[in-house]
Amino acid sequence: MLSKSALRKESIGSIVFNVMNYTLLLLFSLACLLPFVNVVASSFASTQEIVQKKFILFPTTFSLDAYRYIFSTPTIFKGLGVSVFITVAGTIVSMTLTALMAYGLSRRYLLGRNFINFLIVFSMLFSGGMIPTFLVVKAVGLIDSYWSMIIPTAINAFNLIIMRNFFQALPDSLEESAKMDGANDFRVLLQIMLPLALPSIATLSLFYGVSYWNTYMNAVLYLNESKMWPLQVLLRQIVIVSSGMEGNSSAVDIVPPSQTIKMSVIVVATIPMLIAYPFVQKHFTKGALLGSVKG
């Protein structure tokens, strides 16, 4: 039995620990949140206020001029539509290919399974490089095609390993009983394995979706037509033009942009991911852990 003094000391120590823990977490949260708050507040501030103040948490002069200007031109809507298409189509393609390959590699009776797994891990350490990848994309005729944004990055090795480990952790008896009832491999995958893998699917879909939404380098390399640029490349053009550097100002319909326009474009580019995240957040931790702790 602990004495009253020991209980008192333990409770004091717990209180001190909790106070320090909450303080550090609060400071870390503020460090992550304040830059985003500054961007949002600056997008609603006037140009004069942004010039006078280096950091804004709440604008003294509330203005919607930047958003009115952005949504008055079709350029942002075109880029937004391209980004949405690439994100949706890319996520569907990537999840389909990842699930098919992960399920096959999770079956221990697959011939050459260990060698294929080795190649997957090897690709995480060494890649072909930018120039060889560009030459391959050009050789197959994907330049100035939206598929050039999807096919070269359709399967992510890390995501594939997470889903493979998830399938591998499921009992073999599920597959055996289904095949005894006459189900083939595709039916086992579609009707048994995938419904059980919903947390992992939601998590990996978020990973793929964020990756496709933020795609930038592939668009710069493979898309020469400005009308095909996604939102992130248009954002780059806005920053270049607003900085007085040489850029394609006709592609962004903003000459010259103000600082508030740059901030508002960042907000517009971020909102879709913020809207999508709450729908998969409850599956995020569970899906990542289930696919990573076993294998």
PDB file of C-alpha atoms in Angstrom:
ATOM      1  CA  MET A   1       0.000   0.000   0.000  1.00  0.00           C
ATOM      2  CA  LEU A   2       1.296   3.448  -0.890  1.00  0.00           C
ATOM      3  CA  SER A   3       1.444   6.044   1.820  1.00  0.00           C
ATOM      4  CA  LYS A   4      -0.468   9.319   1.648  1.00  0.00           C
ATOM      5  CA  SER A   5       2.767  11.227   0.999  1.00  0.00           C
ATOM      6  CA  ALA A   6       3.643   8.881  -1.872  1.00  0.00           C
ATOM      7  CA  LEU A   7       0.179   9.309  -3.381  1.00  0.00           C
ATOM      8  CA  ARG A   8       0.498  13.066  -2.972  1.00  0.00           C
ATOM      9  CA  LYS A   9       3.916  13.114  -4.633  1.00  0.00           C
ATOM     10  CA  GLU A  10       2.647  10.923  -7.451  1.00  0.00           C
ATOM     11  CA  SER A  11      -0.343  13.144  -8.038  1.00  0.00           C
ATOM     12  CA  ILE A  12       1.857  16.254  -8.064  1.00  0.00           C
ATOM     13  CA  GLY A  13       4.219  14.590 -10.524  1.00  0.00           C
ATOM     14  CA  SER A  14       1.296  13.601 -12.752  1.00  0.00           C
ATOM     15  CA  ILE A  15      -0.055  17.138 -12.658  1.00  0.00           C
ATOM     16  CA  VAL A  16       3.336  18.613 -13.582  1.00  0.00           C
ATOM     17  CA  PHE A  17       3.733  16.099 -16.404  1.00  0.00           C
ATOM     18  CA  ASN A  18       0.260  16.809 -17.756  1.00  0.00           C
ATOM     19  CA  VAL A  19       0.826  20.565 -17.612  1.00  0.00           C
ATOM     20  CA  MET A  20       4.149  20.284 -19.469  1.00  0.00           C
ATOM     21  CA  ASN A  21       2.687  17.833 -21.957  1.00  0.00           C
ATOM     22  CA  TYR A  22      -0.325  20.009 -22.739  1.00  0.00           C
ATOM     23  CA  THR A  23       1.884  23.100 -22.962  1.00  0.00           C
ATOM     24  CA  LEU A  24       4.244  21.506 -25.475  1.00  0.00           C
ATOM     25  CA  LEU A  25       1.368  20.117 -27.528  1.00  0.00           C
ATOM     26  CA  LEU A  26      -0.332  23.516 -27.493  1.00  0.00           C
ATOM     27  CA  LEU A  27       2.843  25.273 -28.652  1.00  0.00           C
ATOM     28  CA  PHE A  28       3.375  22.707 -31.393  1.00  0.00           C
ATOM     29  CA  SER A  29      -0.243  23.042 -32.516  1.00  0.00           C
ATOM     30  CA  LEU A  30       0.061  26.820 -32.636  1.00  0.00           C
ATOM     31  CA  ALA A  31       3.279  26.547 -34.652  1.00  0.00           C
ATOM     32  CA  CYS A  32       1.380  24.457 -37.223  1.00  0.00           C
ATOM     33  CA  LEU A  33      -1.838  26.471 -37.147  1.00  0.00           C
ATOM     34  CA  LEU A  34      -0.631  30.087 -37.092  1.00  0.00           C
ATOM     35  CA  PRO A  35       0.945  30.099 -40.596  1.00  0.00           C
ATOM     36  CA  PHE A  36      -2.319  28.816 -42.071  1.00  0.00           C
ATOM     37  CA  VAL A  37      -4.314  31.388 -40.096  1.00  0.00           C
ATOM     38  CA  ASN A  38      -1.972  34.072 -41.437  1.00  0.00           C
ATOM     39  CA  VAL A  39      -2.592  32.926 -45.011  1.00  0.00           C
ATOM     40  CA  VAL A  40      -6.373  32.923 -44.550  1.00  0.00           C
ATOM     41  CA  ALA A  41      -6.377  36.306 -42.793  1.00  0.00           C
ATOM     42  CA  SER A  42      -4.087  37.823 -45.427  1.00  0.00           C
ATOM     43  CA  SER A  43      -6.406  36.645 -48.193  1.00  0.00           C
ATOM     44  CA  PHE A  44      -9.198  38.744 -46.663  1.00  0.00           C
ATOM     45  CA  ALA A  45      -7.000  41.758 -45.882  1.00  0.00           C
ATOM     46  CA  SER A  46      -6.378  44.803 -48.026  1.00  0.00           C
ATOM     47  CA  THR A  47      -3.150  45.242 -49.966  1.00  0.00           C
ATOM     48  CA  GLN A  48      -2.122  48.226 -47.823  1.00  0.00           C
ATOM     49  CA  GLU A  49      -2.489  46.204 -44.625  1.00  0.00           C
ATOM     50  CA  ILE A  50      -0.359  43.356 -45.984  1.00  0.00           C
ATOM     51  CA  VAL A  51       2.367  45.835 -46.934  1.00  0.00           C
ATOM     52  CA  GLN A  52       2.308  47.449 -43.498  1.00  0.00           C
ATOM     53  CA  LYS A  53       2.111  44.242 -41.439  1.00  0.00           C
ATOM     54  CA  LYS A  54       4.367  41.215 -41.823  1.00  0.00           C
ATOM     55  CA  PHE A  55       2.034  38.888 -39.916  1.00  0.00           C
ATOM     56  CA  ILE A  56      -1.763  39.081 -39.768  1.00  0.00           C
ATOM     57  CA  LEU A  57      -4.026  37.023 -37.536  1.00  0.00           C
ATOM     58  CA  PHE A  58      -7.169  39.059 -38.106  1.00  0.00           C
ATOM     59  CA  PRO A  59      -7.550  41.699 -40.830  1.00  0.00           C
ATOM     60  CA  THR A  60      -8.589  45.150 -39.639  1.00  0.00           C
ATOM     61  CA  THR A  61     -10.004  45.900 -43.096  1.00  0.00           C
ATOM     62  CA  PHE A  62     -12.084  42.977 -44.316  1.00  0.00           C
ATOM     63  CA  SER A  63     -12.061  42.647 -48.121  1.00  0.00           C
ATOM     64  CA  LEU A  64     -13.315  40.055 -50.619  1.00  0.00           C
ATOM     65  CA  ASP A  65     -11.694  41.736 -53.627  1.00  0.00           C
ATOM     66  CA  ALA A  66      -9.122  38.962 -54.108  1.00  0.00           C
ATOM     67  CA  TYR A  67     -11.759  36.225 -54.168  1.00  0.00           C
ATOM     68  CA  ARG A  68     -14.005  38.263 -56.459  1.00  0.00           C
ATOM     69  CA  TYR A  69     -11.107  38.699 -58.854  1.00  0.00           C
ATOM     70  CA  ILE A  70     -10.142  35.031 -58.775  1.00  0.00           C
ATOM     71  CA  PHE A  71     -13.635  33.736 -59.406  1.00  0.00           C
ATOM     72  CA  SER A  72     -14.296  36.347 -62.073  1.00  0.00           C
ATOM     73  CA  THR A  73     -11.780  34.667 -64.403  1.00  0.00           C
ATOM     74  CA  PRO A  74     -12.189  31.146 -65.844  1.00  0.00           C
ATOM     75  CA  THR A  75      -8.495  30.373 -65.347  1.00  0.00           C
ATOM     76  CA  ILE A  76      -8.799  29.218 -61.752  1.00  0.00           C
ATOM     77  CA  PHE A  77     -11.904  27.158 -62.553  1.00  0.00           C
ATOM     78  CA  LYS A  78     -10.057  25.430 -65.403  1.00  0.00           C
ATOM     79  CA  GLY A  79      -7.099  24.620 -63.182  1.00  0.00           C
ATOM     80  CA  LEU A  80      -9.415  23.497 -60.400  1.00  0.00           C
ATOM     81  CA  GLY A  81     -11.297  21.220 -62.787  1.00  0.00           C
ATOM     82  CA  VAL A  82      -8.052  19.701 -64.064  1.00  0.00           C
ATOM     83  CA  SER A  83      -6.825  19.087 -60.516  1.00  0.00           C
ATOM     84  CA  VAL A  84     -10.128  17.481 -59.508  1.00  0.00           C
ATOM     85  CA  PHE A  85     -10.086  15.194 -62.561  1.00  0.00           C
ATOM     86  CA  ILE A  86      -6.472  14.136 -62.012  1.00  0.00           C
ATOM     87  CA  THR A  87      -7.101  13.547 -58.305  1.00  0.00           C
ATOM     88  CA  VAL A  88     -10.280  11.495 -58.747  1.00  0.00           C
ATOM     89  CA  ALA A  89      -9.131   9.497 -61.774  1.00  0.00           C
ATOM     90  CA  GLY A  90      -5.636   9.006 -60.379  1.00  0.00           C
ATOM     91  CA  THR A  91      -6.888   7.826 -56.996  1.00  0.00           C
ATOM     92  CA  ILE A  92      -9.269   5.311 -58.601  1.00  0.00           C
ATOM     93  CA  VAL A  93      -6.574   3.951 -60.908  1.00  0.00           C
ATOM     94  CA  SER A  94      -3.953   3.814 -58.167  1.00  0.00           C
ATOM     95  CA  MET A  95      -6.215   2.114 -55.626  1.00  0.00           C
ATOM     96  CA  THR A  96      -7.382  -0.439 -58.212  1.00  0.00           C
ATOM     97  CA  LEU A  97      -3.853  -1.382 -59.258  1.00  0.00           C
ATOM     98  CA  THR A  98      -2.538  -1.278 -55.688  1.00  0.00           C
ATOM     99  CA  ALA A  99      -5.312  -3.542 -54.377  1.00  0.00           C
ATOM    100  CA  LEU A 100      -4.874  -6.059 -57.193  1.00  0.00           C
ATOM    101  CA  MET A 101      -1.108  -6.242 -56.808  1.00  0.00           C
ATOM    102  CA  ALA A 102      -1.176  -6.207 -53.010  1.00  0.00           C
ATOM    103  CA  TYR A 103      -3.669  -9.086 -52.840  1.00  0.00           C
ATOM    104  CA  GLY A 104      -1.594 -11.178 -55.232  1.00  0.00           C
ATOM    105  CA  LEU A 105       1.621 -10.559 -53.316  1.00  0.00           C
ATOM    106  CA  SER A 106      -0.083 -11.358 -50.001  1.00  0.00           C
ATOM    107  CA  ARG A 107      -0.755 -14.949 -51.129  1.00  0.00           C
ATOM    108  CA  ARG A 108       2.103 -17.126 -49.902  1.00  0.00           C
ATOM    109  CA  TYR A 109       1.628 -19.666 -52.697  1.00  0.00           C
ATOM    110  CA  LEU A 110       2.360 -17.101 -55.445  1.00  0.00           C
ATOM    111  CA  LEU A 111       5.417 -18.146 -57.458  1.00  0.00           C
ATOM    112  CA  GLY A 112       8.211 -15.547 -57.419  1.00  0.00           C
ATOM    113  CA  ARG A 113       6.533 -13.626 -54.605  1.00  0.00           C
ATOM    114  CA  ASN A 114       9.731 -12.951 -52.652  1.00  0.00           C
ATOM    115  CA  PHE A 115      11.584 -11.709 -55.737  1.00  0.00           C
ATOM    116  CA  ILE A 116       8.766  -9.307 -56.665  1.00  0.00           C
ATOM    117  CA  ASN A 117       8.641  -8.024 -53.081  1.00  0.00           C
ATOM    118  CA  PHE A 118      12.394  -7.436 -53.269  1.00  0.00           C
ATOM    119  CA  LEU A 119      11.986  -5.408 -56.454  1.00  0.00           C
ATOM    120  CA  ILE A 120       9.295  -3.296 -54.796  1.00  0.00           C
ATOM    121  CA  VAL A 121      11.500  -2.500 -51.807  1.00  0.00           C
ATOM    122  CA  PHE A 122      14.450  -1.880 -54.162  1.00  0.00           C
ATOM    123  CA  SER A 123      12.398   0.726 -56.057  1.00  0.00           C
ATOM    124  CA  MET A 124      11.935   2.637 -52.785  1.00  0.00           C
ATOM    125  CA  LEU A 125      15.713   3.035 -52.485  1.00  0.00           C
ATOM    126  CA  PHE A 126      16.692   3.548 -56.129  1.00  0.00           C
ATOM    127  CA  SER A 127      14.658   5.122 -58.922  1.00  0.00           C
ATOM    128  CA  GLY A 128      15.233   5.517 -62.641  1.00  0.00           C
ATOM    129  CA  GLY A 129      15.554   9.288 -62.375  1.00  0.00           C
ATOM    130  CA  MET A 130      13.821  12.235 -63.980  1.00  0.00           C
ATOM    131  CA  ILE A 131      15.375  12.075 -67.458  1.00  0.00           C
ATOM    132  CA  PRO A 132      14.865   8.312 -68.081  1.00  0.00           C
ATOM    133  CA  THR A 133      11.280   8.627 -66.848  1.00  0.00           C
ATOM    134  CA  PHE A 134      10.672  11.575 -69.176  1.00  0.00           C
ATOM    135  CA  LEU A 135      12.100   9.629 -72.133  1.00  0.00           C
ATOM    136  CA  VAL A 136       9.803   6.683 -71.373  1.00  0.00           C
ATOM    137  CA  VAL A 137       6.742   8.922 -71.068  1.00  0.00           C
ATOM    138  CA  LYS A 138       7.648  10.631 -74.341  1.00  0.00           C
ATOM    139  CA  ALA A 139       8.289   7.324 -76.115  1.00  0.00           C
ATOM    140  CA  VAL A 140       4.835   5.972 -75.269  1.00  0.00           C
ATOM    141  CA  GLY A 141       3.162   9.196 -76.453  1.00  0.00           C
ATOM    142  CA  LEU A 142       1.883  10.555 -73.145  1.00  0.00           C
ATOM    143  CA  ILE A 143       3.286  14.070 -73.493  1.00  0.00           C
ATOM    144  CA  ASP A 144       0.464  16.660 -73.260  1.00  0.00           C
ATOM    145  CA  SER A 145      -1.863  13.986 -71.929  1.00  0.00           C
ATOM    146  CA  TYR A 146      -3.502  13.848 -68.512  1.00  0.00           C
ATOM    147  CA  TRP A 147      -2.508  10.188 -68.281  1.00  0.00           C
ATOM    148  CA  SER A 148       1.101  11.321 -67.974  1.00  0.00           C
ATOM    149  CA  MET A 149       0.094  12.645 -64.563  1.00  0.00           C
ATOM    150  CA  ILE A 150      -1.370   9.309 -63.480  1.00  0.00           C
ATOM    151  CA  ILE A 151       0.336   6.298 -65.053  1.00  0.00           C
ATOM    152  CA  PRO A 152       3.999   7.002 -64.081  1.00  0.00           C
ATOM    153  CA  THR A 153       3.013   7.296 -60.402  1.00  0.00           C
ATOM    154  CA  ALA A 154       0.053   4.906 -60.388  1.00  0.00           C
ATOM    155  CA  ILE A 155       1.505   2.557 -57.746  1.00  0.00           C
ATOM    156  CA  ASN A 156       3.377   3.838 -54.714  1.00  0.00           C
ATOM    157  CA  ALA A 157       5.664   1.193 -53.216  1.00  0.00           C
ATOM    158  CA  PHE A 158       5.048   2.308 -49.631  1.00  0.00           C
ATOM    159  CA  ASN A 159       1.262   2.219 -50.040  1.00  0.00           C
ATOM    160  CA  LEU A 160       1.505  -1.151 -51.761  1.00  0.00           C
ATOM    161  CA  ILE A 161       3.425  -2.640 -48.841  1.00  0.00           C
ATOM    162  CA  ILE A 162       0.874  -1.316 -46.337  1.00  0.00           C
ATOM    163  CA  MET A 163      -2.039  -2.909 -48.225  1.00  0.00           C
ATOM    164  CA  ARG A 164      -0.131  -6.131 -48.842  1.00  0.00           C
ATOM    165  CA  ASN A 165       0.572  -6.475 -45.124  1.00  0.00           C
ATOM    166  CA  PHE A 166      -3.097  -5.839 -44.358  1.00  0.00           C
ATOM    167  CA  PHE A 167      -4.239  -8.623 -46.682  1.00  0.00           C
ATOM    168  CA  GLN A 168      -1.489 -10.844 -45.324  1.00  0.00           C
ATOM    169  CA  ALA A 169      -2.746 -10.377 -41.753  1.00  0.00           C
ATOM    170  CA  LEU A 170      -6.231 -11.652 -42.614  1.00  0.00           C
ATOM    171  CA  PRO A 171      -6.900 -15.330 -41.770  1.00  0.00           C
ATOM    172  CA  ASP A 172      -6.274 -17.765 -44.622  1.00  0.00           C
ATOM    173  CA  SER A 173      -9.450 -19.574 -43.621  1.00  0.00           C
ATOM    174  CA  LEU A 174     -11.506 -16.753 -45.177  1.00  0.00           C
ATOM    175  CA  GLU A 175     -10.082 -17.457 -48.599  1.00  0.00           C
ATOM    176  CA  GLU A 176     -10.218 -21.232 -48.145  1.00  0.00           C
ATOM    177  CA  SER A 177     -13.875 -21.261 -47.125  1.00  0.00           C
ATOM    178  CA  ALA A 178     -14.814 -18.952 -50.006  1.00  0.00           C
ATOM    179  CA  LYS A 179     -13.037 -21.142 -52.560  1.00  0.00           C
ATOM    180  CA  MET A 180     -14.744 -24.227 -51.128  1.00  0.00           C
ATOM    181  CA  ASP A 181     -18.026 -22.483 -52.001  1.00  0.00           C
ATOM    182  CA  GLY A 182     -16.834 -22.005 -55.582  1.00  0.00           C
ATOM    183  CA  ALA A 183     -15.520 -18.431 -55.456  1.00  0.00           C
ATOM    184  CA  ASN A 184     -12.557 -17.509 -57.660  1.00  0.00           C
ATOM    185  CA  ASP A 185      -9.726 -15.145 -56.732  1.00  0.00           C
ATOM    186  CA  PHE A 186     -11.477 -12.024 -58.059  1.00  0.00           C
ATOM    187  CA  ARG A 187     -14.654 -12.804 -56.152  1.00  0.00           C
ATOM    188  CA  VAL A 188     -12.678 -13.434 -52.960  1.00  0.00           C
ATOM    189  CA  LEU A 189     -10.970 -10.082 -53.381  1.00  0.00           C
ATOM    190  CA  LEU A 190     -14.098  -8.085 -54.234  1.00  0.00           C
ATOM    191  CA  GLN A 191     -16.616  -9.619 -51.842  1.00  0.00           C
ATOM    192  CA  ILE A 192     -14.484 -10.651 -48.866  1.00  0.00           C
ATOM    193  CA  MET A 193     -11.091  -8.972 -48.731  1.00  0.00           C
ATOM    194  CA  LEU A 194     -11.943  -5.442 -49.875  1.00  0.00           C
ATOM    195  CA  PRO A 195     -14.902  -4.959 -47.472  1.00  0.00           C
ATOM    196  CA  LEU A 196     -12.587  -5.936 -44.611  1.00  0.00           C
ATOM    197  CA  ALA A 197      -9.912  -3.559 -45.913  1.00  0.00           C
ATOM    198  CA  LEU A 198     -12.055  -0.405 -45.879  1.00  0.00           C
ATOM    199  CA  PRO A 199      -9.918   1.364 -43.202  1.00  0.00           C
ATOM    200  CA  SER A 200      -6.769   0.675 -45.209  1.00  0.00           C
ATOM    201  CA  ILE A 201      -8.467   1.710 -48.465  1.00  0.00           C
ATOM    202  CA  ALA A 202      -9.648   4.992 -46.934  1.00  0.00           C
ATOM    203  CA  THR A 203      -6.164   5.747 -45.617  1.00  0.00           C
ATOM    204  CA  LEU A 204      -4.356   4.963 -48.863  1.00  0.00           C
ATOM    205  CA  SER A 205      -6.973   6.839 -50.888  1.00  0.00           C
ATOM    206  CA  LEU A 206      -6.175   9.909 -48.808  1.00  0.00           C
ATOM    207  CA  PHE A 207      -2.447   9.404 -49.432  1.00  0.00           C
ATOM    208  CA  TYR A 208      -2.971   9.064 -53.173  1.00  0.00           C
ATOM    209  CA  GLY A 209      -5.496  11.897 -53.315  1.00  0.00           C
ATOM    210  CA  VAL A 210      -3.194  14.373 -51.581  1.00  0.00           C
ATOM    211  CA  SER A 211      -0.310  13.296 -53.812  1.00  0.00           C
ATOM    212  CA  TYR A 212      -2.304  13.815 -57.020  1.00  0.00           C
ATOM    213  CA  TRP A 213      -3.837  17.063 -55.793  1.00  0.00           C
ATOM    214  CA  ASN A 214      -0.402  18.514 -55.031  1.00  0.00           C
ATOM    215  CA  THR A 215       1.182  17.226 -58.224  1.00  0.00           C
ATOM    216  CA  TYR A 216       3.458  19.846 -59.696  1.00  0.00           C
ATOM    217  CA  MET A 217       6.692  18.504 -61.173  1.00  0.00           C
ATOM    218  CA  ASN A 218       5.011  16.010 -63.507  1.00  0.00           C
ATOM    219  CA  ALA A 219       2.748  18.759 -64.844  1.00  0.00           C
ATOM    220  CA  VAL A 220       5.737  21.004 -65.526  1.00  0.00           C
ATOM    221  CA  LEU A 221       7.575  18.174 -67.290  1.00  0.00           C
ATOM    222  CA  TYR A 222       4.789  16.574 -69.324  1.00  0.00           C
ATOM    223  CA  LEU A 223       2.182  19.292 -69.979  1.00  0.00           C
ATOM    224  CA  ASN A 224       3.226  22.009 -72.414  1.00  0.00           C
ATOM    225  CA  GLU A 225      -0.237  23.478 -73.024  1.00  0.00           C
ATOM    226  CA  SER A 226      -1.123  26.085 -70.386  1.00  0.00           C
ATOM    227  CA  LYS A 227      -4.836  25.266 -70.671  1.00  0.00           C
ATOM    228  CA  MET A 228      -4.044  21.763 -69.327  1.00  0.00           C
ATOM    229  CA  TRP A 229      -2.180  22.948 -66.252  1.00  0.00           C
ATOM    230  CA  PRO A 230      -3.527  21.922 -62.836  1.00  0.00           C
ATOM    231  CA  LEU A 231      -4.122  24.397 -60.062  1.00  0.00           C
ATOM    232  CA  GLN A 232      -0.689  23.999 -58.482  1.00  0.00           C
ATOM    233  CA  VAL A 233       1.135  25.052 -61.663  1.00  0.00           C
ATOM    234  CA  LEU A 234      -1.182  28.048 -62.054  1.00  0.00           C
ATOM    235  CA  LEU A 235      -0.322  28.985 -58.487  1.00  0.00           C
ATOM    236  CA  ARG A 236       3.359  28.909 -59.439  1.00  0.00           C
ATOM    237  CA  GLN A 237       2.690  31.187 -62.399  1.00  0.00           C
ATOM    238  CA  ILE A 238       0.823  33.633 -60.183  1.00  0.00           C
ATOM    239  CA  VAL A 239       3.754  33.751 -57.761  1.00  0.00           C
ATOM    240  CA  ILE A 240       6.243  34.277 -60.621  1.00  0.00           C
ATOM    241  CA  VAL A 241       4.217  37.055 -62.241  1.00  0.00           C
ATOM    242  CA  SER A 242       3.565  38.797 -58.918  1.00  0.00           C
ATOM    243  CA  SER A 243       7.262  38.716 -58.086  1.00  0.00           C
ATOM    244  CA  GLY A 244       8.116  40.599 -61.268  1.00  0.00           C
ATOM    245  CA  MET A 245       9.920  37.606 -62.736  1.00  0.00           C
ATOM    246  CA  GLU A 246       9.516  36.313 -66.266  1.00  0.00           C
ATOM    247  CA  GLY A 247       6.432  34.108 -66.512  1.00  0.00           C
ATOM    248  CA  ASN A 248       3.519  33.184 -68.682  1.00  0.00           C
ATOM    249  CA  SER A 249       1.132  35.919 -67.543  1.00  0.00           C
ATOM    250  CA  SER A 250      -1.375  35.136 -70.300  1.00  0.00           C
ATOM    251  CA  ALA A 251      -1.841  31.655 -68.800  1.00  0.00           C
ATOM    252  CA  VAL A 252      -3.045  32.922 -65.454  1.00  0.00           C
ATOM    253  CA  ASP A 253      -5.166  35.938 -66.486  1.00  0.00           C
ATOM    254  CA  ILE A 254      -3.745  37.922 -63.564  1.00  0.00           C
ATOM    255  CA  VAL A 255      -1.576  40.909 -64.471  1.00  0.00           C
ATOM    256  CA  PRO A 256      -0.332  42.081 -62.092  1.00  0.00           C
ATOM    257  CA  PRO A 257      -1.592  40.064 -59.036  1.00  0.00           C
ATOM    258  CA  SER A 258      -1.490  41.408 -55.522  1.00  0.00           C
ATOM    259  CA  GLN A 259      -0.320  39.636 -52.383  1.00  0.00           C
ATOM    260  CA  THR A 260      -3.925  39.016 -51.371  1.00  0.00           C
ATOM    261  CA  ILE A 261      -4.560  37.163 -54.617  1.00  0.00           C
ATOM    262  CA  LYS A 262      -1.635  34.841 -53.940  1.00  0.00           C
ATOM    263  CA  MET A 263      -2.934  34.116 -50.456  1.00  0.00           C
ATOM    264  CA  SER A 264      -6.490  33.537 -51.670  1.00  0.00           C
ATOM    265  CA  VAL A 265      -5.297  31.111 -54.342  1.00  0.00           C
ATOM    266  CA  ILE A 266      -3.491  29.123 -51.638  1.00  0.00           C
ATOM    267  CA  VAL A 267      -6.721  28.988 -49.635  1.00  0.00           C
ATOM    268  CA  VAL A 268      -8.720  27.871 -52.676  1.00  0.00           C
ATOM    269  CA  ALA A 269      -6.144  25.151 -53.419  1.00  0.00           C
ATOM    270  CA  THR A 270      -6.217  23.895 -49.815  1.00  0.00           C
ATOM    271  CA  ILE A 271      -9.962  23.852 -49.113  1.00  0.00           C
ATOM    272  CA  PRO A 272     -10.810  20.663 -51.122  1.00  0.00           C
ATOM    273  CA  MET A 273      -8.342  18.554 -49.125  1.00  0.00           C
ATOM    274  CA  LEU A 274      -9.611  20.051 -45.861  1.00  0.00           C
ATOM    275  CA  ILE A 275     -13.144  19.097 -46.855  1.00  0.00           C
ATOM    276  CA  ALA A 276     -12.179  15.542 -47.816  1.00  0.00           C
ATOM    277  CA  TYR A 277     -10.036  14.771 -44.768  1.00  0.00           C
ATOM    278  CA  PRO A 278     -12.808  14.584 -42.101  1.00  0.00           C
ATOM    279  CA  PHE A 279     -14.569  11.837 -44.060  1.00  0.00           C
ATOM    280  CA  VAL A 280     -11.549   9.506 -43.838  1.00  0.00           C
ATOM    281  CA  GLN A 281      -9.978  10.762 -40.615  1.00  0.00           C
ATOM    282  CA  LYS A 282     -11.649   8.103 -38.452  1.00  0.00           C
ATOM    283  CA  HIS A 283     -10.105   5.378 -40.643  1.00  0.00           C
ATOM    284  CA  PHE A 284      -6.706   7.061 -40.936  1.00  0.00           C
ATOM    285  CA  THR A 285      -4.875   5.798 -37.832  1.00  0.00           C
ATOM    286  CA  LYS A 286      -6.536   2.391 -37.840  1.00  0.00           C
ATOM    287  CA  GLY A 287      -5.802   1.767 -41.508  1.00  0.00           C
ATOM    288  CA  ALA A 288      -2.161   2.810 -41.290  1.00  0.00           C
ATOM    289  CA  LEU A 289      -1.470   0.692 -38.191  1.00  0.00           C
ATOM    290  CA  LEU A 290      -3.263  -2.428 -39.406  1.00  0.00           C
ATOM    291  CA  GLY A 291      -1.142  -2.494 -42.544  1.00  0.00           C
ATOM    292  CA  SER A 292       2.198  -1.658 -40.965  1.00  0.00           C
ATOM    293  CA  VAL A 293       2.597  -3.639 -37.732  1.00  0.00           C
ATOM    294  CA  LYS A 294       2.423  -7.061 -39.379  1.00  0.00           C
ATOM    295  CA  GLY A 295       4.130  -8.526 -42.378  1.00  0.00           C
TER     296      GLY A 295
END
